[in-house]
Amino acid sequence: MIPLSVLDLIPVREGGTVSAALTDAANLARAAEGAGYKRFWVAEHHAMDGIAGGATAVALAHIGHATSTIRIGAGGIMLPNHNPFVIAEQFGTLDALFPGRIDLGLGRAPGADSRIGQALRKDLMRAAEYFPQDVVELRALVTGEPELGLRATPGFGAALEFWILGSSLFGAQLAAALGMPYAFASHFAPDHLDAALRLYRERFTPSAALDRPHAMAAMTVLCSESDAEGRLLASSLEQSFVALRSGTPGRLKPPVPGYRDSLPPSTQAMLDHLGQARAVGSPATVRAAIGRFVERTQADEIIVAGATFDPAAREHSLALTMEALAG
């Protein structure tokens, strides 16, 4: 059975609060740990009313205290937003709190619109150009290779597992060149999935941390008792996708029966396109969809994304998904 992990955006539900969203995230991480998931990752997004994971390292400390064995990490930290030294200190602190459990996935996108660059006092376009150098510097601050003459404390010597994240060929090339594991965001950007994985594997150069390619692919996965119930639960997430693509993101909304059928054909086509990395429905349906995806990608791990308006439904989905694949 392929290892499964969880990606959470810490969604803020309509009528809910950030405090409640953080509580829900900790509960979800405990449920993932109990069900046997390998990792629980939080993604960095900014200035979005419906996503509460902006202070990613702080959120991970909260989640770490709520769990005991599952690996926790960033999926990912958008490095152009940050100084590598500060990230080394933050994740070195997390490793000191939760030894041997911390993953640090690094991405090149800003995780928000252009206004965030102004708020961060950064030229994000230029900062993104320095992403490869910043990755090397950050890794050196932690590993001491190469020696920089400056050591982050905490940070130096931390047992972090570094990942490169991507949704294009750029991240695949960088992960291959640096000998790092690679995670592809196919749950929302599936277009370059096959080409990126092929490029990563063909060009991979072994490193001290990794002797052969290791790829993880993301899927939207919502498992329920029946296909009809799964489709209903997924309508909350579909509303979020449509709002985001139309430039009006907001809080996670309650499910709407027949939501997809109410949309214009072009919007339905957009959701259908995302569906190539989606498994929604009964345990049998989810098992078959994940099986086809794994056969297609030959991924070493799958990370499951998705949100439900009722937090208990997502916890139940994690349990049913694991049972479906183990059965």
Tab-separated table of N, CA, C and O in Angstrom, residues 68-110:
chain	number	residue	atom	x	y	z
A	68	SER	N	1.717	13.153	18.283
A	68	SER	CA	2.915	12.609	18.923
A	68	SER	C	3.842	11.852	17.978
A	68	SER	O	5.045	11.758	18.249
A	69	THR	N	3.338	11.313	16.874
A	69	THR	CA	4.178	10.484	16.004
A	69	THR	C	4.175	10.910	14.543
A	69	THR	O	5.180	10.721	13.854
A	70	ILE	N	3.082	11.442	14.043
A	70	ILE	CA	2.983	11.768	12.624
A	70	ILE	C	3.985	12.877	12.280
A	70	ILE	O	4.230	13.784	13.072
A	71	ARG	N	4.598	12.780	11.102
A	71	ARG	CA	5.466	13.860	10.636
A	71	ARG	C	4.608	15.082	10.325
A	71	ARG	O	3.491	14.937	9.784
A	72	ILE	N	5.095	16.251	10.643
A	72	ILE	CA	4.366	17.491	10.369
A	72	ILE	C	5.279	18.424	9.606
A	72	ILE	O	6.504	18.366	9.733
A	73	GLY	N	4.689	19.268	8.771
A	73	GLY	CA	5.562	20.140	8.012
A	73	GLY	C	4.822	21.115	7.136
A	73	GLY	O	3.593	21.193	7.122
A	74	ALA	N	5.615	21.859	6.385
A	74	ALA	CA	5.096	22.885	5.488
A	74	ALA	C	4.998	22.318	4.091
A	74	ALA	O	5.964	21.786	3.566
A	75	GLY	N	3.836	22.465	3.531
A	75	GLY	CA	3.640	22.048	2.151
A	75	GLY	C	3.046	23.158	1.299
A	75	GLY	O	1.989	22.995	0.739
A	76	GLY	N	3.678	24.314	1.200
A	76	GLY	CA	5.016	24.524	1.704
A	76	GLY	C	5.193	25.937	2.220
A	76	GLY	O	4.264	26.734	2.281
A	77	ILE	N	6.456	26.202	2.553
A	77	ILE	CA	6.889	27.570	2.805
A	77	ILE	C	7.226	28.205	1.451
A	77	ILE	O	7.992	27.652	0.672
A	78	MET	N	6.629	29.368	1.178
A	78	MET	CA	6.896	30.069	-0.078
A	78	MET	C	8.128	30.949	0.140
A	78	MET	O	8.045	32.079	0.632
A	79	LEU	N	9.274	30.415	-0.208
A	79	LEU	CA	10.550	30.989	0.204
A	79	LEU	C	10.788	32.419	-0.290
A	79	LEU	O	11.451	33.195	0.416
A	80	PRO	N	10.278	32.827	-1.474
A	80	PRO	CA	10.476	34.224	-1.863
A	80	PRO	C	9.902	35.230	-0.862
A	80	PRO	O	10.326	36.390	-0.854
A	81	ASN	N	8.954	34.792	-0.037
A	81	ASN	CA	8.375	35.691	0.964
A	81	ASN	C	9.302	35.907	2.155
A	81	ASN	O	9.028	36.791	2.979
A	82	HIS	N	10.360	35.101	2.285
A	82	HIS	CA	11.081	35.014	3.548
A	82	HIS	C	12.587	35.134	3.378
A	82	HIS	O	13.138	34.962	2.293
A	83	ASN	N	13.239	35.361	4.493
A	83	ASN	CA	14.684	35.274	4.586
A	83	ASN	C	15.058	33.846	4.974
A	83	ASN	O	14.516	33.309	5.943
A	84	PRO	N	15.967	33.188	4.247
A	84	PRO	CA	16.309	31.805	4.578
A	84	PRO	C	16.771	31.613	6.013
A	84	PRO	O	16.476	30.584	6.635
A	85	PHE	N	17.474	32.588	6.560
A	85	PHE	CA	17.972	32.453	7.937
A	85	PHE	C	16.805	32.367	8.928
A	85	PHE	O	16.839	31.559	9.866
A	86	VAL	N	15.780	33.174	8.718
A	86	VAL	CA	14.625	33.156	9.618
A	86	VAL	C	13.902	31.817	9.529
A	86	VAL	O	13.475	31.252	10.550
A	87	ILE	N	13.762	31.280	8.322
A	87	ILE	CA	13.108	29.980	8.164
A	87	ILE	C	13.941	28.885	8.826
A	87	ILE	O	13.401	27.958	9.448
A	88	ALA	N	15.265	28.969	8.732
A	88	ALA	CA	16.124	27.991	9.421
A	88	ALA	C	15.878	28.036	10.923
A	88	ALA	O	15.792	26.989	11.585
A	89	GLU	N	15.747	29.229	11.472
A	89	GLU	CA	15.478	29.352	12.910
A	89	GLU	C	14.104	28.803	13.267
A	89	GLU	O	13.949	28.075	14.263
A	90	GLN	N	13.093	29.138	12.459
A	90	GLN	CA	11.733	28.686	12.763
A	90	GLN	C	11.629	27.170	12.736
A	90	GLN	O	11.075	26.548	13.664
A	91	PHE	N	12.159	26.561	11.681
A	91	PHE	CA	12.011	25.113	11.548
A	91	PHE	C	13.043	24.370	12.405
A	91	PHE	O	12.807	23.220	12.790
A	92	GLY	N	14.140	25.019	12.724
A	92	GLY	CA	15.028	24.457	13.724
A	92	GLY	C	14.367	24.420	15.087
A	92	GLY	O	14.541	23.463	15.857
A	93	THR	N	13.580	25.445	15.397
A	93	THR	CA	12.819	25.456	16.645
A	93	THR	C	11.782	24.339	16.656
A	93	THR	O	11.616	23.631	17.668
A	94	LEU	N	11.094	24.155	15.538
A	94	LEU	CA	10.111	23.070	15.455
A	94	LEU	C	10.774	21.711	15.644
A	94	LEU	O	10.232	20.830	16.326
A	95	ASP	N	11.949	21.529	15.062
A	95	ASP	CA	12.661	20.255	15.236
A	95	ASP	C	13.075	20.054	16.685
A	95	ASP	O	13.061	18.923	17.194
A	96	ALA	N	13.450	21.144	17.389
A	96	ALA	CA	13.794	21.019	18.805
A	96	ALA	C	12.578	20.641	19.639
A	96	ALA	O	12.689	19.900	20.621
A	97	LEU	N	11.401	21.136	19.229
A	97	LEU	CA	10.169	20.813	19.953
A	97	LEU	C	9.675	19.404	19.629
A	97	LEU	O	9.158	18.704	20.515
A	98	PHE	N	9.817	19.007	18.366
A	98	PHE	CA	9.268	17.725	17.894
A	98	PHE	C	10.354	16.994	17.107
A	98	PHE	O	10.299	16.900	15.875
A	99	PRO	N	11.359	16.465	17.781
A	99	PRO	CA	12.557	15.937	17.119
A	99	PRO	C	12.241	14.845	16.100
A	99	PRO	O	11.460	13.925	16.362
A	100	GLY	N	12.857	14.985	14.918
A	100	GLY	CA	12.736	13.957	13.898
A	100	GLY	C	11.397	13.868	13.223
A	100	GLY	O	11.136	12.903	12.492
A	101	ARG	N	10.534	14.892	13.392
A	101	ARG	CA	9.190	14.832	12.811
A	101	ARG	C	8.926	15.933	11.799
A	101	ARG	O	7.822	16.004	11.247
A	102	ILE	N	9.905	16.784	11.506
A	102	ILE	CA	9.626	18.009	10.764
A	102	ILE	C	10.052	17.912	9.300
A	102	ILE	O	11.193	17.595	8.976
A	103	ASP	N	9.096	18.230	8.410
A	103	ASP	CA	9.340	18.352	6.982
A	103	ASP	C	9.315	19.828	6.603
A	103	ASP	O	8.506	20.605	7.138
A	104	LEU	N	10.164	20.203	5.671
A	104	LEU	CA	10.176	21.584	5.177
A	104	LEU	C	10.099	21.562	3.662
A	104	LEU	O	11.096	21.382	2.967
A	105	GLY	N	8.881	21.700	3.161
A	105	GLY	CA	8.664	21.812	1.727
A	105	GLY	C	8.796	23.258	1.302
A	105	GLY	O	8.253	24.157	1.946
A	106	LEU	N	9.515	23.497	0.196
A	106	LEU	CA	9.824	24.849	-0.250
A	106	LEU	C	9.250	25.092	-1.638
A	106	LEU	O	9.453	24.298	-2.559
A	107	GLY	N	8.524	26.209	-1.750
A	107	GLY	CA	7.923	26.570	-3.018
A	107	GLY	C	8.357	27.940	-3.468
A	107	GLY	O	8.840	28.761	-2.676
A	108	ARG	N	8.167	28.205	-4.768
A	108	ARG	CA	8.641	29.455	-5.377
A	108	ARG	C	7.536	30.484	-5.530
A	108	ARG	O	7.805	31.674	-5.682
A	109	ALA	N	6.271	30.059	-5.465
A	109	ALA	CA	5.163	30.996	-5.661
A	109	ALA	C	4.988	31.876	-4.423
A	109	ALA	O	5.361	31.492	-3.316
A	110	PRO	N	4.384	33.062	-4.578
A	110	PRO	CA	4.204	33.938	-3.420
A	110	PRO	C	3.084	33.503	-2.481
A	110	PRO	O	3.067	33.924	-1.327
